[in-house]
Each structure stands twice: as structure tokens, then as C-alpha cells.
Short mmCIF file of C-alpha atoms in Angstrom, two decimals:
data_model
loop_
_atom_site.label_atom_id
_atom_site.label_comp_id
_atom_site.label_asym_id
_atom_site.label_seq_id
_atom_site.Cartn_x
_atom_site.Cartn_y
_atom_site.Cartn_z
CA MET V 1 0.00 0.00 0.00
CA CYS V 2 2.92 2.35 0.63
CA ASP V 3 4.35 1.70 -2.85
CA PHE V 4 2.14 4.28 -4.54
CA ASP V 5 3.82 4.57 -7.93
CA LYS V 6 5.37 2.36 -10.59
CA GLY V 7 8.94 2.18 -11.76
CA GLY V 8 10.87 1.32 -8.59
CA ASP V 9 11.29 4.71 -6.90
CA THR V 10 8.58 4.09 -4.30
CA VAL V 11 9.36 0.43 -3.48
CA THR V 12 9.02 0.31 0.30
CA ALA V 13 10.39 -1.98 3.01
CA ILE V 14 9.45 -2.11 6.69
CA GLY V 15 11.01 -3.69 9.75
CA LEU V 16 9.21 -3.81 13.10
CA GLU V 17 11.38 -3.09 16.13
CA ALA V 18 10.32 -4.01 19.65
CA THR V 19 11.38 -1.59 22.40
CA PRO V 20 10.35 -1.51 26.09
CA GLN V 21 8.26 1.59 25.40
CA LYS V 22 6.65 0.99 22.01
CA CYS V 23 6.81 -0.67 18.62
CA VAL V 24 8.78 1.20 15.99
CA PHE V 25 7.96 0.78 12.31
CA TRP V 26 11.22 1.47 10.48
CA VAL V 27 10.42 2.32 6.87
CA ALA V 28 12.79 2.68 3.93
CA SER V 29 12.18 3.40 0.28
CA ASN V 30 14.18 3.52 -2.93
CA SER V 31 13.37 7.22 -2.83
CA SER V 32 13.18 9.38 0.29
CA PRO V 33 10.25 8.08 2.42
CA GLU V 34 9.94 11.12 4.69
CA LYS V 35 7.74 13.23 2.42
CA GLU V 36 4.86 10.90 1.50
CA ILE V 37 5.36 7.27 2.51
CA GLY V 38 6.14 7.83 6.19
CA PRO V 39 3.15 10.12 6.89
CA PHE V 40 0.82 7.81 4.94
CA LEU V 41 1.97 4.75 6.87
CA GLU V 42 1.46 6.54 10.18
CA SER V 43 -2.06 7.63 9.24
CA LEU V 44 -2.87 4.13 7.95
CA LEU V 45 -1.75 2.43 11.18
CA THR V 46 -3.67 4.98 13.24
CA LYS V 47 -6.77 4.25 11.16
CA LEU V 48 -6.35 0.51 11.69
CA TYR V 49 -6.11 0.97 15.45
CA THR V 50 -9.32 2.99 15.39
CA ILE V 51 -11.07 0.28 13.39
CA ALA V 52 -10.01 -2.35 15.93
CA PHE V 53 -12.28 -0.74 18.51
CA ALA V 54 -15.07 0.34 16.17
CA LYS V 55 -18.58 -1.01 16.60
CA VAL V 56 -19.55 -3.98 14.48
CA SER V 57 -22.24 -1.89 12.79
CA SER V 58 -19.65 0.55 11.49
CA LYS V 59 -17.09 -2.01 10.31
CA LEU V 60 -18.33 -1.99 6.70
CA MET V 61 -18.15 1.79 6.46
CA GLU V 62 -14.68 1.79 8.01
CA ARG V 63 -13.58 -0.79 5.43
CA GLU V 64 -14.81 1.39 2.59
CA ASN V 65 -13.07 4.45 4.03
CA LEU V 66 -9.81 2.52 4.40
CA ILE V 67 -9.97 1.25 0.82
CA ALA V 68 -10.75 4.73 -0.51
CA LYS V 69 -7.81 6.13 1.44
CA CYS V 70 -5.39 3.57 0.01
CA ILE V 71 -6.66 3.88 -3.55
CA ASN V 72 -6.44 7.66 -3.41
CA PHE V 73 -2.82 7.40 -2.23
CA ALA V 74 -2.03 4.97 -5.06
CA ALA V 75 -3.50 7.21 -7.78
CA PRO V 76 -0.19 7.56 -9.70
CA ARG V 77 0.20 3.77 -9.89
CA ILE V 78 -3.42 3.19 -10.89
CA LYS V 79 -3.16 5.81 -13.65
CA LYS V 80 -0.22 3.96 -15.17
CA TYR V 81 -1.97 0.60 -14.87
CA ARG V 82 -4.92 2.07 -16.77
CA ALA V 83 -2.65 3.10 -19.64
CA LEU V 84 -0.77 -0.21 -19.74
CA LEU V 85 -4.03 -2.17 -19.57
CA LYS V 86 -5.46 -0.17 -22.47
CA ASN V 87 -2.47 -0.98 -24.68
CA ALA V 88 -2.58 -4.69 -23.83
CA LEU V 89 -6.35 -4.80 -24.38
CA LYS V 90 -5.98 -3.38 -27.88
CA ARG V 91 -3.53 -6.12 -28.87
CA CYS V 92 -5.79 -8.83 -27.45
CA LEU V 93 -8.96 -7.52 -29.08
CA ASP V 94 -7.24 -7.11 -32.45
CA HIS V 95 -6.13 -10.73 -32.22
CA LEU V 96 -9.56 -12.02 -31.17
CA ARG V 97 -11.20 -10.28 -34.14
CA THR V 98 -9.11 -12.44 -36.47
CA MET V 99 -10.27 -15.67 -34.84
CA GLU V 100 -13.45 -17.56 -35.62
CA ASN V 101 -14.04 -19.17 -32.27
CA GLU V 102 -17.45 -18.89 -30.63
CA ASP V 103 -15.95 -19.84 -27.27
CA LEU V 104 -13.99 -16.57 -27.30
CA THR V 105 -16.95 -14.31 -28.14
CA GLY V 106 -17.80 -13.81 -24.48
CA LEU V 107 -14.19 -12.98 -23.67
CA SER V 108 -14.07 -10.39 -26.44
CA GLU V 109 -17.21 -8.68 -25.16
CA TRP V 110 -15.84 -8.72 -21.61
CA LEU V 111 -12.55 -7.17 -22.72
CA GLN V 112 -14.45 -4.44 -24.56
CA ARG V 113 -16.05 -3.46 -21.24
CA TRP V 114 -12.56 -2.93 -19.86
CA GLU V 115 -11.51 -0.98 -22.95
CA SER V 116 -14.33 1.51 -22.45
CA GLN V 117 -13.74 1.87 -18.70
CA GLN V 118 -13.65 5.49 -17.59
CA ASP V 119 -14.92 5.05 -14.05
CA PRO V 120 -13.20 6.62 -11.02
CA ASP V 121 -10.30 4.67 -9.54
CA LEU V 122 -12.37 3.30 -6.66
CA VAL V 123 -15.03 1.90 -9.00
CA LEU V 124 -12.43 0.49 -11.39
CA CYS V 125 -10.52 -1.31 -8.64
CA ARG V 126 -13.73 -2.69 -7.15
CA PHE V 127 -14.75 -4.06 -10.54
CA ALA V 128 -11.32 -5.66 -10.95
CA TYR V 129 -11.61 -7.24 -7.51
CA ASP V 130 -15.10 -8.58 -8.22
CA GLN V 131 -13.95 -10.09 -11.53
CA ARG V 132 -10.87 -11.87 -10.16
CA LYS V 133 -12.53 -15.32 -10.17
CA SER V 134 -14.67 -14.85 -13.27
CA GLU V 135 -14.64 -17.19 -16.25
CA PRO V 136 -13.02 -14.55 -18.52
CA MET V 137 -10.12 -14.29 -16.06
CA ARG V 138 -9.71 -18.06 -16.19
CA MET V 139 -9.74 -17.90 -19.99
CA LEU V 140 -7.03 -15.22 -19.89
CA ALA V 141 -4.94 -17.50 -17.69
CA ARG V 142 -5.26 -20.32 -20.23
CA LEU V 143 -4.53 -18.09 -23.21
CA SER V 144 -1.46 -16.65 -21.51
CA THR V 145 0.17 -20.07 -21.13
CA GLU V 146 -0.36 -21.48 -24.63
CA PRO V 147 1.75 -22.29 -26.51
CA LYS V 148 4.49 -22.67 -23.92
CA TYR V 149 7.29 -23.00 -26.46
CA LYS V 150 6.96 -19.36 -27.50
CA SER V 151 9.13 -17.10 -25.34
CA ASP V 152 8.97 -13.90 -27.39
CA ARG V 153 7.55 -11.10 -25.24
CA HIS V 154 5.66 -9.87 -28.31
CA ALA V 155 3.79 -13.18 -28.64
CA ILE V 156 0.05 -12.70 -28.19
CA ARG V 157 -0.02 -14.98 -25.16
CA HIS V 158 2.12 -12.38 -23.43
CA SER V 159 -0.57 -9.72 -24.03
CA PHE V 160 -3.28 -11.95 -22.56
CA GLY V 161 -1.07 -12.52 -19.54
CA LEU V 162 -0.51 -8.79 -19.11
CA VAL V 163 -4.23 -8.04 -19.22
CA ARG V 164 -4.79 -10.58 -16.47
CA HIS V 165 -1.84 -9.21 -14.51
CA TYR V 166 -2.99 -5.58 -14.67
CA ILE V 167 -6.54 -6.45 -13.66
CA GLY V 168 -5.16 -8.45 -10.76
CA ARG V 169 -2.99 -5.53 -9.67
CA LEU V 170 -5.94 -3.13 -9.79
CA GLY V 171 -8.11 -5.48 -7.75
CA HIS V 172 -5.35 -6.07 -5.23
CA HIS V 173 -6.08 -2.74 -3.55
CA PHE V 174 -9.31 -4.25 -2.18
CA ARG V 175 -7.64 -7.52 -1.33
CA ALA V 176 -4.81 -5.79 0.55
CA ALA V 177 -7.28 -3.76 2.59
CA ASP V 178 -9.19 -6.90 3.55
CA THR V 179 -5.91 -8.53 4.56
CA LEU V 180 -5.07 -5.65 6.88
CA LEU V 181 -8.54 -5.60 8.40
CA SER V 182 -8.46 -9.34 9.06
CA CYS V 183 -5.23 -8.78 11.03
CA VAL V 184 -6.41 -5.82 13.10
CA ALA V 185 -7.12 -7.86 16.22
CA ARG V 186 -3.67 -9.41 16.11
CA LEU V 187 -2.05 -6.01 15.68
CA GLN V 188 -3.80 -4.26 18.58
CA GLU V 189 -0.86 -4.62 20.94
CA ASP V 190 1.63 -3.37 18.35
CA LEU V 191 -0.58 -0.42 17.42
CA HIS V 192 -1.45 0.60 20.99
CA ASP V 193 1.69 2.70 21.15
CA PHE V 194 3.76 2.87 17.99
CA GLU V 195 6.01 5.20 16.07
CA VAL V 196 6.91 5.39 12.40
CA ARG V 197 10.52 6.31 11.69
CA CYS V 198 12.07 6.79 8.27
CA ILE V 199 15.51 5.45 7.40
CA PRO V 200 17.49 8.08 5.48
CA ARG V 201 18.09 6.95 1.92
CA PRO V 202 21.76 6.38 1.04
CA PRO V 203 22.92 8.63 -1.80
CA LYS V 204 23.00 7.27 -5.32
CA SER V 205 26.43 6.68 -6.79
CA SER V 206 27.82 7.01 -10.29
CA ILE V 207 28.50 3.95 -12.42
CA PRO V 208 32.16 3.35 -13.43
CA THR V 209 32.83 4.37 -17.00
CA ALA V 210 33.55 1.76 -19.66
CA ASP V 211 37.15 1.15 -20.69
CA GLY V 212 39.08 -1.12 -23.04
CA LYS V 213 38.35 -4.15 -20.88
CA THR V 214 34.62 -3.55 -20.67
CA ASN V 215 33.69 -6.29 -23.10
CA LEU V 216 32.51 -9.89 -22.95
CA LYS V 217 35.88 -11.39 -23.83
CA SER V 218 37.72 -9.60 -21.01
CA ILE V 219 34.94 -10.29 -18.53
CA LEU V 220 35.11 -14.01 -19.27
CA VAL V 221 38.88 -13.98 -18.63
CA ARG V 222 38.31 -12.37 -15.22
CA MET V 223 35.63 -14.92 -14.35
CA LEU V 224 37.86 -17.95 -14.92
CA PRO V 225 41.07 -19.03 -13.16
CA ALA V 226 44.32 -18.11 -14.88
CA LYS V 227 45.07 -20.39 -17.85
CA SER V 228 41.79 -22.23 -17.36
CA PRO V 229 41.44 -25.23 -19.72
CA ASP V 230 37.74 -24.34 -20.03
CA HIS V 231 38.35 -20.86 -21.43
CA ASP V 232 38.12 -21.75 -25.13
CA ARG V 233 34.94 -23.76 -24.62
CA TYR V 234 33.21 -20.92 -22.80
CA GLN V 235 34.53 -18.36 -25.29
CA GLU V 236 33.11 -20.31 -28.23
CA ALA V 237 29.72 -20.60 -26.57
CA LEU V 238 29.71 -16.92 -25.64
CA VAL V 239 30.53 -15.84 -29.19
CA GLU V 240 27.64 -17.94 -30.48
CA MET V 241 25.26 -16.40 -27.92
CA ASP V 242 26.49 -12.90 -28.77
CA THR V 243 25.83 -13.49 -32.47
CA LYS V 244 22.28 -14.68 -31.80
CA HIS V 245 21.25 -12.36 -28.98
CA HIS V 246 23.45 -9.23 -29.37
CA LEU V 247 24.77 -9.44 -25.82
CA SER V 248 27.71 -7.08 -26.45
CA ARG V 249 25.50 -4.38 -27.92
CA ASP V 250 23.04 -4.49 -25.04
CA PHE V 251 25.81 -4.71 -22.46
CA LEU V 252 27.66 -1.61 -23.68
CA LYS V 253 24.42 0.31 -24.12
CA ASN V 254 24.12 0.39 -20.33
CA TYR V 255 27.22 2.56 -20.01
CA LYS V 256 25.97 5.24 -22.42
CA ASP V 257 23.23 6.54 -20.12
CA SER V 258 24.76 9.52 -18.31
CA GLY V 259 21.86 9.64 -15.87
CA TRP V 260 22.32 6.06 -14.72
CA LYS V 261 22.94 5.95 -10.95
CA ALA V 262 23.31 2.99 -8.60
CA ARG V 263 21.27 2.79 -5.40
CA VAL V 264 20.74 0.67 -2.32
CA HIS V 265 17.39 -1.13 -2.39
CA ALA V 266 14.86 -0.54 0.36
CA GLU V 267 14.99 -4.00 1.97
CA ILE V 268 18.79 -3.83 2.20
CA GLN V 269 18.51 -0.44 3.89
CA VAL V 270 16.26 -1.93 6.56
CA LEU V 271 18.46 -5.02 6.95
CA GLU V 272 21.60 -2.98 7.57
CA HIS V 273 19.78 -0.52 9.82
CA PHE V 274 18.72 -3.35 12.14
CA HIS V 275 22.06 -5.14 11.91
CA ALA V 276 24.27 -2.09 12.48
CA GLY V 277 22.07 -0.76 15.28
CA LYS V 278 21.63 -4.19 16.89
CA LEU V 279 17.88 -3.57 16.99
CA SER V 280 15.45 -6.22 18.25
CA PHE V 281 12.73 -7.43 15.92
CA ALA V 282 9.19 -7.70 17.26
CA SER V 283 8.42 -11.24 18.46
CA GLY V 284 12.03 -12.14 17.71
CA ASP V 285 11.13 -12.61 14.04
CA PRO V 286 13.88 -11.15 11.78
CA PHE V 287 11.47 -10.56 8.93
CA ILE V 288 11.60 -7.55 6.62
CA ALA V 289 8.46 -6.81 4.63
CA CYS V 290 8.75 -5.29 1.17
CA SER V 291 6.21 -4.07 -1.34
CA LYS V 292 7.80 -6.24 -4.04
CA PRO V 293 9.66 -9.54 -4.10
CA ALA V 294 13.41 -9.14 -3.86
CA CYS V 295 15.65 -8.86 -6.89
CA PHE V 296 18.36 -11.45 -7.47
CA CYS V 297 21.12 -9.38 -5.84
CA CYS V 298 19.00 -8.59 -2.77
CA LEU V 299 18.20 -12.28 -2.39
CA LEU V 300 21.91 -13.15 -2.51
CA TYR V 301 22.69 -10.39 -0.02
CA PHE V 302 20.15 -11.84 2.42
CA GLN V 303 21.48 -15.36 1.86
CA HIS V 304 25.09 -14.48 2.60
CA HIS V 305 24.50 -11.95 5.37
CA PRO V 306 25.56 -13.13 8.85
CA GLY V 307 22.45 -11.62 10.44
CA ASP V 308 20.31 -14.70 9.64
CA PHE V 309 17.36 -12.67 8.36
CA VAL V 310 14.30 -14.39 6.88
CA LEU V 311 14.93 -14.96 3.18
CA PRO V 312 12.53 -13.01 0.96
CA ALA V 313 10.74 -14.34 -2.09
CA SER V 314 12.43 -13.19 -5.28
CA HIS V 315 11.47 -12.50 -8.89
CA ARG V 316 15.20 -12.96 -9.66
CA LYS V 317 15.53 -9.94 -11.89
CA ILE V 318 18.96 -8.33 -11.86
CA TYR V 319 18.86 -4.55 -11.79
CA LEU V 320 22.08 -3.20 -13.22
CA ASN V 321 21.92 -0.12 -11.00
CA TRP V 322 21.89 -2.21 -7.80
CA ARG V 323 24.64 -1.46 -5.32
CA PRO V 324 25.52 -2.76 -1.84
CA PRO V 325 25.29 -0.48 1.19
CA ASP V 326 28.33 1.41 2.40
CA ALA V 327 30.37 0.00 5.25
CA VAL V 328 30.21 1.89 8.55
CA PRO V 329 32.99 4.52 8.33
CA GLY V 330 35.98 3.62 10.49
CA ASP V 331 34.55 0.21 11.41
CA GLU V 332 36.97 -2.48 10.21
CA ASN V 333 34.56 -5.31 11.09
CA SER V 334 31.85 -3.69 8.99
CA GLU V 335 34.22 -3.44 6.03
CA LEU V 336 35.32 -7.08 6.38
CA CYS V 337 31.70 -8.24 6.68
CA LEU V 338 30.65 -6.33 3.57
CA ARG V 339 33.60 -7.67 1.61
CA ALA V 340 32.75 -11.25 2.62
CA ILE V 341 29.14 -10.80 1.52
CA ILE V 342 30.12 -9.35 -1.86
CA ASP V 343 32.69 -12.11 -2.43
CA ALA V 344 30.07 -14.78 -1.72
CA MET V 345 27.55 -13.06 -4.00
CA THR V 346 30.12 -12.82 -6.78
CA LYS V 347 30.86 -16.55 -6.57
CA THR V 348 27.17 -17.37 -6.94
CA ILE V 349 26.68 -14.98 -9.86
CA ARG V 350 29.84 -16.29 -11.57
CA ARG V 351 28.68 -19.88 -11.16
CA ASP V 352 25.23 -19.14 -12.60
CA ALA V 353 26.63 -17.09 -15.47
CA LEU V 354 29.10 -19.79 -16.50
CA ARG V 355 26.37 -22.41 -16.36
CA GLN V 356 24.14 -20.31 -18.62
CA ILE V 357 27.01 -19.75 -21.07
CA GLU V 358 27.82 -23.44 -21.13
CA GLU V 359 24.20 -24.37 -21.74
CA LYS V 360 23.77 -21.46 -24.19
CA VAL V 361 20.62 -20.40 -22.41
CA PRO V 362 18.65 -17.99 -24.65
CA PRO V 363 17.21 -14.70 -23.35
CA LYS V 364 14.54 -15.35 -20.78
CA ALA V 365 11.01 -14.21 -21.50
CA TRP V 366 10.13 -11.00 -19.69
CA HIS V 367 8.17 -11.35 -16.46
CA PRO V 368 6.78 -8.67 -14.13
CA ASP V 369 8.44 -8.02 -10.80
CA SER V 370 5.12 -7.61 -9.02
CA LEU V 371 2.58 -10.31 -8.21
CA THR V 372 -0.73 -10.58 -10.03
CA ARG V 373 -2.28 -11.64 -6.70
CA ILE V 374 -4.68 -14.12 -8.27
CA THR V 375 -3.96 -17.64 -7.13
CA GLU V 376 -4.24 -20.59 -9.47
CA SER V 377 -6.90 -22.10 -7.24
CA ALA V 378 -9.39 -19.51 -6.08
CA VAL V 379 -11.44 -22.19 -4.37
CA LEU V 380 -8.50 -23.39 -2.31
CA TYR V 381 -7.59 -19.81 -1.44
CA ASP V 382 -11.11 -19.14 -0.17
CA LYS V 383 -10.97 -22.23 2.03
CA ILE V 384 -7.63 -21.17 3.46
CA ARG V 385 -8.83 -17.59 3.91
CA GLU V 386 -11.92 -18.77 5.79
CA SER V 387 -9.75 -20.96 7.99
CA LEU V 388 -7.47 -18.05 8.82
CA ASP V 389 -10.30 -15.62 9.48
CA ASN V 390 -11.78 -18.05 11.98
CA ASP V 391 -8.45 -18.36 13.78
CA SER V 392 -8.99 -15.57 16.31
CA ALA V 393 -7.10 -12.56 15.13
CA CYS V 394 -5.46 -13.88 12.05
CA GLY V 395 -3.23 -16.64 13.14
CA SER V 396 -1.51 -18.88 15.62
CA LYS V 397 1.83 -18.44 17.34
CA GLU V 398 3.68 -19.25 14.12
CA PRO V 399 3.53 -16.48 11.48
CA LEU V 400 1.09 -17.24 8.69
CA MET V 401 1.38 -16.91 4.94
CA GLU V 402 2.68 -13.40 4.51
CA SER V 403 1.75 -13.41 0.84
CA GLU V 404 -1.94 -13.48 1.64
CA HIS V 405 -2.30 -12.43 5.27
CA CYS V 406 -0.75 -9.97 7.68
CA GLY V 407 1.59 -8.51 5.12
CA ASN V 408 2.58 -7.97 1.54
CA SER V 409 5.84 -9.81 1.40
CA SER V 410 5.05 -12.98 -0.52
CA TRP V 411 6.93 -15.00 2.10
CA THR V 412 5.48 -18.04 3.83
CA ARG V 413 6.55 -20.58 6.43
CA ASN V 414 3.87 -23.03 5.40
CA ASP V 415 5.65 -25.21 2.86
CA ASP V 416 2.56 -27.30 2.15
CA LEU V 417 0.68 -24.30 0.81
CA SER V 418 3.54 -22.47 -0.84
CA SER V 419 2.64 -23.59 -4.34
CA VAL V 420 -0.69 -21.78 -4.03
CA PHE V 421 0.81 -18.47 -3.00
CA TYR V 422 3.62 -18.42 -5.53
CA ALA V 423 1.41 -19.10 -8.53
CA ASP V 424 2.29 -15.74 -10.03
CA PHE V 425 5.93 -16.72 -10.53
CA SER V 426 6.18 -19.68 -12.89
CA GLY V 427 7.96 -22.58 -11.27
CA SER V 428 8.39 -20.88 -7.91
CA GLU V 429 7.96 -22.47 -4.54
CA ASN V 430 8.83 -21.25 -1.07
CA GLY V 431 10.99 -18.47 -2.47
CA GLN V 432 13.69 -20.83 -3.70
CA THR V 433 13.00 -22.23 -7.17
CA MET V 434 12.36 -19.21 -9.31
CA PRO V 435 12.67 -18.18 -12.97
CA GLU V 436 16.12 -17.72 -14.48
CA ALA V 437 17.78 -14.49 -13.42
CA CYS V 438 17.38 -11.67 -15.92
CA TYR V 439 18.50 -8.08 -15.88
CA SER V 440 16.68 -4.81 -16.43
CA PHE V 441 16.68 -1.15 -15.51
CA GLU V 442 14.88 -0.29 -12.31
CA GLU V 443 14.04 3.25 -13.37
CA ARG V 444 11.70 1.89 -15.99
CA SER V 445 8.21 0.69 -15.21
CA ASP V 446 8.18 -2.83 -13.84
CA GLU V 447 5.68 -3.90 -16.47
CA SER V 448 7.52 -2.43 -19.44
CA ASP V 449 11.21 -3.14 -19.06
CA GLY V 450 12.88 -6.12 -20.66
CA GLY V 451 15.27 -8.72 -19.44
CA VAL V 452 17.75 -11.29 -20.60
CA VAL V 453 19.66 -13.97 -18.79
CA LEU V 454 22.86 -13.29 -16.88
#
């Protein structure tokens, strides 16, 4: 809910600190959170605490007010989803007009309703939420997965998938509000006396300029041991991939953008803030919530960090403007720790890159870095949701599925149900088995940028 715009600047992460006096919600963003995100979060939490003690007769009105508040805050994001949805709808409708299939007539008429949508944001998002389990949405899901052998992002199946994704994102505003409301009773103690504090955003840094060794051939030499017997084999495979997929051209293009700056992602800011300050997590749970699944580098940073934080789910995109946090000035242990983390990350990236070169893995089909939030089995989700709602205040002692309840992190400790809640990421389960890593620019909209393999 705090991530009110598209493109990466407003991605938000939160860590909950327990102190003897109160709970502190530490919030970080890829942009400065002090101006808009921090105040909104504080007002949202205050509103939730008020709802916790509201009369049953006023609960419905309070729900509507909360949803309206969140949708109004997310107006920039919704505006962009409208535009992206309109473009995807046009491609789908043009394709359906060329097909003589009576089974698709209803879908075409349903899509035309979306094409002519000019309702206010609240009405639009409500309609999207109400349609999430409809037959046309199921048809979109089927059309977006056939045929599987086509990976071109311009294939028509990709457009059907995007329409479903955008509708799911619009409807998620209602779903997220219901999730928060179902957790109000559990959050009463945390919200009784709380404070929202913003973590100052680290400054962006310039990218090193390209030189004579900024090319695929030189990079491969640096990745392999000196006089490696495997060099020629990898070099031959890399040349073949470069010829087919123009890797060199795309790689060097990244260095020609003078406005390209590297930044520390929000979840890493929170991680280091807790680690450096030796802060105590609420309930002893070292979990950091984030408005989007982690990128590949953030996932590796979590994995190799000595703080033993809960691993986030990841869409495994590699943002070329990602950078690690700075070491604490004058702290030798901090510098050694950071160096060890980066070394471990580099080994993993090198291993994966060499494997992809050896296997001549083609560019990976583009995938969004946000969740559609429509599970593959709506029936199963409803059963689980009902079970959770009946569990006095949203849960037992063990944290529940964060992807659907009490958060927006897409992380779960319930392995048996993980396949349901990771349906939006093909092949994902429990945050571990994810799509191949691909890279893209974070400054671009998360539904419009491309990506290729390492």
C-alpha cells in the first residue's frame, strides 16, 4: 500500500522493532520516504487501530473508508496501470477479431467493457476485484500459457497474460485492505503505542565508465582461473550467444546513459539498519516486509549476510543499477563483513553465469516483478482464507502466509501451501526455485522493461 507509484522509486520496506516503550515501524524506500510514505503509513496504522475498537455496525463503512484512502494514495500507480491495460487490451482484441471461435466471443465482449472503462479509480478497482474469479479471467490465464514453447515477449499470449496481470494488480487494492482488516485484532498490541521512523536513503552513486576491458571477452577472462582449460569452450559458446542475442551491444548500451545511478534497495537499507544498530525485531522474528519480491542481488545479499534474516521471495531480476550499502565509516569489522558478503555473491553470480554460457541459455522471457495476486486455485484460497479468518485474530503463534495475510511480502513458512501463493511466478515455490535471473533497468516501469539472462 505504501508503494504508490510504478517504476521502482517508491518500493518500500518495513522492519518492526520491539522496544520496552513501544513498537517502531522502520520504513525505507528507494526514494526518500519522509515526504509521503512515512506520513501515509502513520495515518494508515492509526486508522487501523481505530477500526479495531469500532462497533460492528460501522465495520463496513470503516472498510470502505480505508480502501478509498489507500486507492487515493495509489492514484499515480493506478493511472499507469490504466494506460498499460489499455495498450494490452488493444492487442488482445485485435487478435480475437481475427479468430473464428465462438468460445472466445464472451471474452471479447468482456474485454471491450474494460476498454471503455472510464470510471473513477475506486469503481475500477472494485470491478477488478469482483472479476478476479470470473470465467473470462480463467480464460485469460489459459490463453497466456499457450503455446508454452513461445518465449517472445511480443507473442500474443504475453498480451493476454498482461491483461490478467494488470486487472489483478488493480483489484489487489481491495484484497490488501481486507488482509489488513483481518489482522487488526492481532495487531492491537503493536498499534497501541507505535512510532513510524524513516531510514534516510543512502545517496545514489555514479557507475564506473567503460574502458578497453569492458567487453565480454575480457569479462570471461576475469571470471575464470588463470590459464583455465575451459576458457576456449566458454569463449566459443559466448561468441555464439552474442551473435544470436546481441549481448555485447546491449551490455555496452548500459554505459551510455549519463543519468544512470546505482542505489541501495529498500529492503537492504532496513536489513543494515537493524544489523548495524543491533535492533530487536518484534516477536524475535527477523522478517523484513517489502512491497515487491526481492531482486536477485537482494536475495543473494540476504542469503550471505551473517544476520540470519528471513529470506525473501524473489522474482530474480537483476537490476544493473543495484549497489551494496556502504560499510560503517571507520569500522573495520563492517568493512570485512561487507567484503565477505560481496565475495560470496560474486561466486554465486559467476557460477550461474558460466552455467548459462555453457548451456547457451537464450534470453529469458520477460516477467513482471510484481505479483498478479490471483492464485491458481481460487477455491483453495477461499478455504484457506476462511480458515485463517476463523483463527482468532489472524493466526496462531507461528507467522502465517505473509503473501496473503498480515503482510505484503510474498513469504510463507507453510511449505505445504507455498505452491498456491507463488502461482504468479512460474515454477516458484517457497521463495527458492524461481525463474532464471534476468536483468533490467529499475528506473523503468516494472511492467515495461525487458530482461535477458545473466
